[in-house]
Amino acid sequence: MSDKPNPLTKEEQKLFGDLMPEELDEIIQTGLNRRHFMKLVGLASAGLLAGHLIGAEQVLARGVALGEIEDLPAAAIENGVQVSFKVNTAPTKVMVDSRMTLLDTLRERLGLTGSKKGCDHGQCGACTVIVNGNRVLSCLTLAATCQGKSVITIEGLAKDQVLNPMQEAFLKHDGFQCGFCTSGQICSAVALMKEAKEGQASYVTANLRQTQTSLMLNNEEIAERMSGNICRCGAYPNIVAAIKEAQTGKNVEQNWLTI
């Protein structure tokens, strides 16, 4: 870690002031360390961060940059490989079993628990993250294959205290209920914007010979392209509306207003 403290944003200062007031002076004077970060992960597990979403997201996103990731005991790792990659723009090195998935590495080694383990068979999409700009199922991706790559998780989408437009659209249109699939849905939708911009075809594309960039997606295209992300609560119409608004930048009437 740098000797110079990393100043807290207003959201982060409120987060630690409300939930860990006994730590606030130390954090302001010396900066965040792994002890503070792990306490925050514990609070997240207890479901106590709902009122501090942006502040918590900011801290969790930069948590992997708080120092070297502690290696597991040698006996705990078979066929160990060291993976160097960027996670939410932070350079990261971690020793993992060569068979360890990216999902387990993010959740168990880096403390980034926003990516969820649903089916663990690549069928539900809850674990979707963005690798080098493309969406992948992290439960089917070996961490070792991410050497030198850039990984973006749900914790890394907000920038400079501002939510990603897709996150804002999901909030506006209630694109979630229980929220378990939401991180995967949003990461998938963000990567989908890149696919549309590049004019990548889907199963329902009418003419594969006529490719066009900056493709504007209709409801059928969005439904097809997001079909790998399952929402057991059934918030699909809201998810489609959120993606349409995020892509066009135009107001899309909320579904409950049309009933």
C-alpha positions as a printed Julia matrix, in Angstrom:
259×3 Matrix{Float64}:
   0.0     0.0     0.0
   1.01    3.58   -0.53
   2.14    5.58    2.49
  -0.23    8.35    1.41
  -3.81    7.77    2.64
  -6.42    7.31   -0.05
  -9.05    9.99    0.7
 -12.59    8.83    1.26
 -15.44   10.02   -0.92
 -18.49   11.54    0.79
 -20.4     8.27    0.34
 -17.56    6.2     1.81
 -17.16    8.57    4.77
 -20.88    8.27    5.54
 -20.67    4.49    5.18
 -17.86    4.12    7.73
 -19.26    6.85    9.98
 -22.61    5.06   10.25
 -21.48    1.43   10.35
 -17.92    1.53   11.73
 -17.6     4.85   13.62
 -14.8     3.5    15.82
 -12.68    2.98   12.67
 -13.41    6.3    10.96
 -10.56    8.38   12.45
  -8.01    5.68   11.68
  -9.23    5.32    8.1
  -9.1     9.08    7.51
  -5.56    9.31    8.94
  -3.96    6.19    7.48
  -6.28    5.09    4.68
  -8.14    1.83    4.1
  -6.47   -1.47    4.86
  -7.51   -5.1     4.48
  -8.9    -5.27    8.03
 -11.36   -2.48    7.24
 -12.22   -4.13    3.95
 -12.9    -7.53    5.53
 -15.1    -5.95    8.21
 -17.11   -4.37    5.42
 -17.43   -7.75    3.67
 -18.81   -9.14    6.95
 -21.39   -6.37    7.13
 -22.35   -7.07    3.53
 -22.91  -10.74    4.4
 -25.21   -9.6     7.21
 -27.22   -7.48    4.79
 -26.46   -4.18    6.5
 -25.33   -2.14    3.5
 -28.69   -1.49    1.82
 -28.7     2.19    2.8
 -25.14    2.8     1.59
 -25.13    1.22   -1.87
 -22.79    3.6    -3.69
 -20.32    3.96   -0.81
 -20.16    0.22   -0.26
 -19.82   -0.47   -3.99
 -16.91    1.96   -4.22
 -15.03    0.35   -1.34
 -15.66   -3.21   -2.54
 -14.58   -2.3    -6.07
 -11.19   -1.06   -4.91
 -10.81   -3.65   -2.15
  -8.55   -5.87   -4.23
  -6.09   -2.97   -4.53
  -5.6    -2.63   -0.76
  -2.48   -4.77   -0.78
  -1.17   -8.14   -1.8
  -3.76  -10.91   -1.65
  -2.69  -13.28    1.11
  -1.6   -16.65   -0.26
  -3.33  -19.74    1.06
  -1.21  -22.35    2.88
   0.71  -24.51    0.42
  -1.25  -27.57    1.54
  -4.5   -25.86    0.49
  -3.46  -25.39   -3.14
  -2.83  -28.15   -5.64
  -1.33  -27.27   -9.0
  -1.05  -23.63   -7.93
  -0.7   -20.91  -10.56
  -0.28  -17.18  -10.02
  -2.73  -15.1   -12.02
  -1.99  -11.45  -12.77
  -4.92   -9.52  -14.17
  -6.95   -6.37  -13.69
 -10.11   -6.57  -11.59
 -12.29   -3.47  -11.84
  -9.22   -1.64  -13.24
  -7.04   -2.58  -10.21
  -3.9    -4.64  -10.99
  -4.25   -7.88   -9.02
  -2.08  -10.93   -8.36
  -3.47  -14.03   -6.71
  -2.31  -17.65   -6.33
  -5.06  -20.12   -7.17
  -5.51  -23.8    -7.92
  -5.26  -24.19  -11.69
  -8.79  -25.66  -11.64
 -10.35  -22.76   -9.7
 -13.07  -20.88  -11.53
 -13.1   -17.14  -11.99
 -16.32  -17.01   -9.95
 -14.77  -18.73   -6.93
 -11.66  -16.58   -7.23
 -13.71  -13.38   -7.22
 -15.91  -14.46   -4.33
 -13.58  -16.5    -2.1
 -10.16  -14.97   -2.76
 -10.95  -11.33   -3.65
 -14.08  -10.78   -1.54
 -16.12   -9.54   -4.52
 -19.38  -11.31   -3.72
 -21.62   -9.32   -6.06
 -21.26  -12.06   -8.68
 -23.58  -14.84   -7.56
 -23.27  -18.61   -7.72
 -26.64  -19.81   -8.92
 -26.62  -23.11  -10.79
 -22.8   -23.38  -11.05
 -23.4   -25.11  -14.4
 -23.55  -22.14  -16.77
 -27.34  -22.27  -17.13
 -28.68  -19.34  -15.11
 -26.37  -16.39  -15.86
 -26.22  -15.1   -12.28
 -22.41  -15.24  -12.37
 -22.0   -13.17  -15.55
 -19.03  -10.76  -15.55
 -17.27   -8.82  -18.3
 -13.85  -10.03  -19.5
 -12.04   -7.84  -22.03
 -15.36   -6.21  -22.9
 -17.28   -9.44  -23.46
 -19.72  -11.14  -21.12
 -18.69  -14.53  -19.8
 -20.09  -17.06  -17.36
 -17.55  -16.9   -14.57
 -18.61  -20.29  -13.15
 -17.4   -21.92  -16.39
 -14.28  -19.77  -16.79
 -11.02  -20.84  -15.2
  -9.27  -18.02  -13.37
  -5.99  -19.11  -14.94
  -7.34  -18.27  -18.41
  -7.75  -14.63  -17.35
  -4.01  -14.0   -17.13
  -3.31  -10.49  -18.43
  -6.98   -9.74  -19.03
  -9.38   -7.15  -17.63
 -12.32   -8.34  -15.52
 -15.21   -6.04  -14.63
 -17.74   -7.14  -12.02
 -20.9    -5.45  -10.77
 -18.79   -3.69   -8.12
 -16.77   -1.93  -10.81
 -19.53   -0.45  -12.99
 -20.12    2.78  -11.02
 -17.57    5.52  -11.76
 -16.74    8.63   -9.75
 -19.7     8.17   -7.38
 -22.13    7.86  -10.31
 -24.01    4.67  -11.14
 -23.68    3.18  -14.59
 -26.66    4.18  -16.79
 -27.72    0.53  -16.89
 -27.77    0.38  -13.09
 -29.87    3.55  -12.98
 -32.29    2.12  -15.56
 -32.69   -1.13  -13.6
 -33.49    0.89  -10.48
 -36.0     3.09  -12.3
 -37.82    0.21  -13.97
 -37.69   -2.24  -11.04
 -35.66   -4.69  -13.1
 -35.24   -6.96  -10.09
 -37.21   -8.41   -7.19
 -35.18  -10.74   -4.99
 -32.01   -9.31   -6.58
 -30.06  -12.57   -6.74
 -29.74  -12.56  -10.52
 -29.42   -8.78  -10.84
 -25.63   -8.46  -10.9
 -25.43  -10.97  -13.74
 -28.36   -9.36  -15.55
 -26.74   -5.89  -15.39
 -23.25   -7.08  -16.41
 -24.8    -9.0   -19.3
 -26.83   -5.95  -20.36
 -23.79   -3.64  -20.21
 -21.79   -5.99  -22.46
 -24.84   -6.28  -24.71
 -24.5    -2.57  -25.51
 -21.05   -3.26  -26.99
 -22.44   -6.14  -29.07
 -25.2    -3.91  -30.45
 -22.73   -1.11  -31.21
 -20.58   -3.57  -33.17
 -23.62   -4.94  -35.01
 -23.2    -8.52  -33.81
 -26.01  -10.78  -35.0
 -28.33  -12.87  -32.84
 -30.61  -15.84  -33.5
 -33.5   -13.52  -34.38
 -31.51  -11.23  -36.69
 -33.53  -11.09  -39.91
 -30.71  -10.77  -42.44
 -27.26  -12.01  -41.48
 -25.8   -10.64  -44.72
 -26.69   -7.07  -43.83
 -24.62   -6.22  -40.8
 -24.94   -2.75  -39.35
 -23.21   -0.98  -36.52
 -24.97    0.84  -33.69
 -27.89   -1.57  -33.93
 -30.97   -0.35  -32.06
 -32.5    -3.33  -30.28
 -36.23   -4.05  -30.23
 -38.0    -6.11  -27.58
 -37.51   -9.38  -29.46
 -33.78   -8.79  -29.93
 -33.29   -7.9   -26.26
 -35.26  -10.92  -25.08
 -33.21  -13.25  -27.29
 -29.83  -11.72  -26.4
 -30.62  -11.78  -22.67
 -32.11  -15.3   -22.73
 -29.05  -16.74  -20.98
 -29.85  -14.73  -17.83
 -32.68  -16.31  -15.88
 -34.87  -14.3   -13.48
 -36.85  -16.64  -11.25
 -38.97  -13.7   -10.07
 -40.1   -13.0   -13.65
 -39.07   -9.34  -13.96
 -38.42   -9.73  -17.69
 -40.65   -6.88  -19.02
 -38.96   -4.46  -16.62
 -35.5    -5.69  -17.62
 -36.3    -5.18  -21.32
 -37.58   -1.65  -20.61
 -34.44   -0.83  -18.61
 -32.14   -1.99  -21.41
 -34.1    -0.03  -24.03
 -33.84    3.15  -21.98
 -30.13    2.65  -21.29
 -29.4     2.12  -24.99
 -31.53    4.92  -26.43
 -31.05    7.45  -23.64
 -34.74    8.24  -24.05
 -37.42    7.89  -21.4
 -39.27    4.57  -21.58
 -42.6     4.56  -19.78
 -42.59    2.3   -16.76
 -44.68   -0.83  -17.19
 -46.96   -0.26  -14.21
 -48.06    3.07  -15.74
 -49.38    1.33  -18.85
 -51.65   -1.1   -16.97
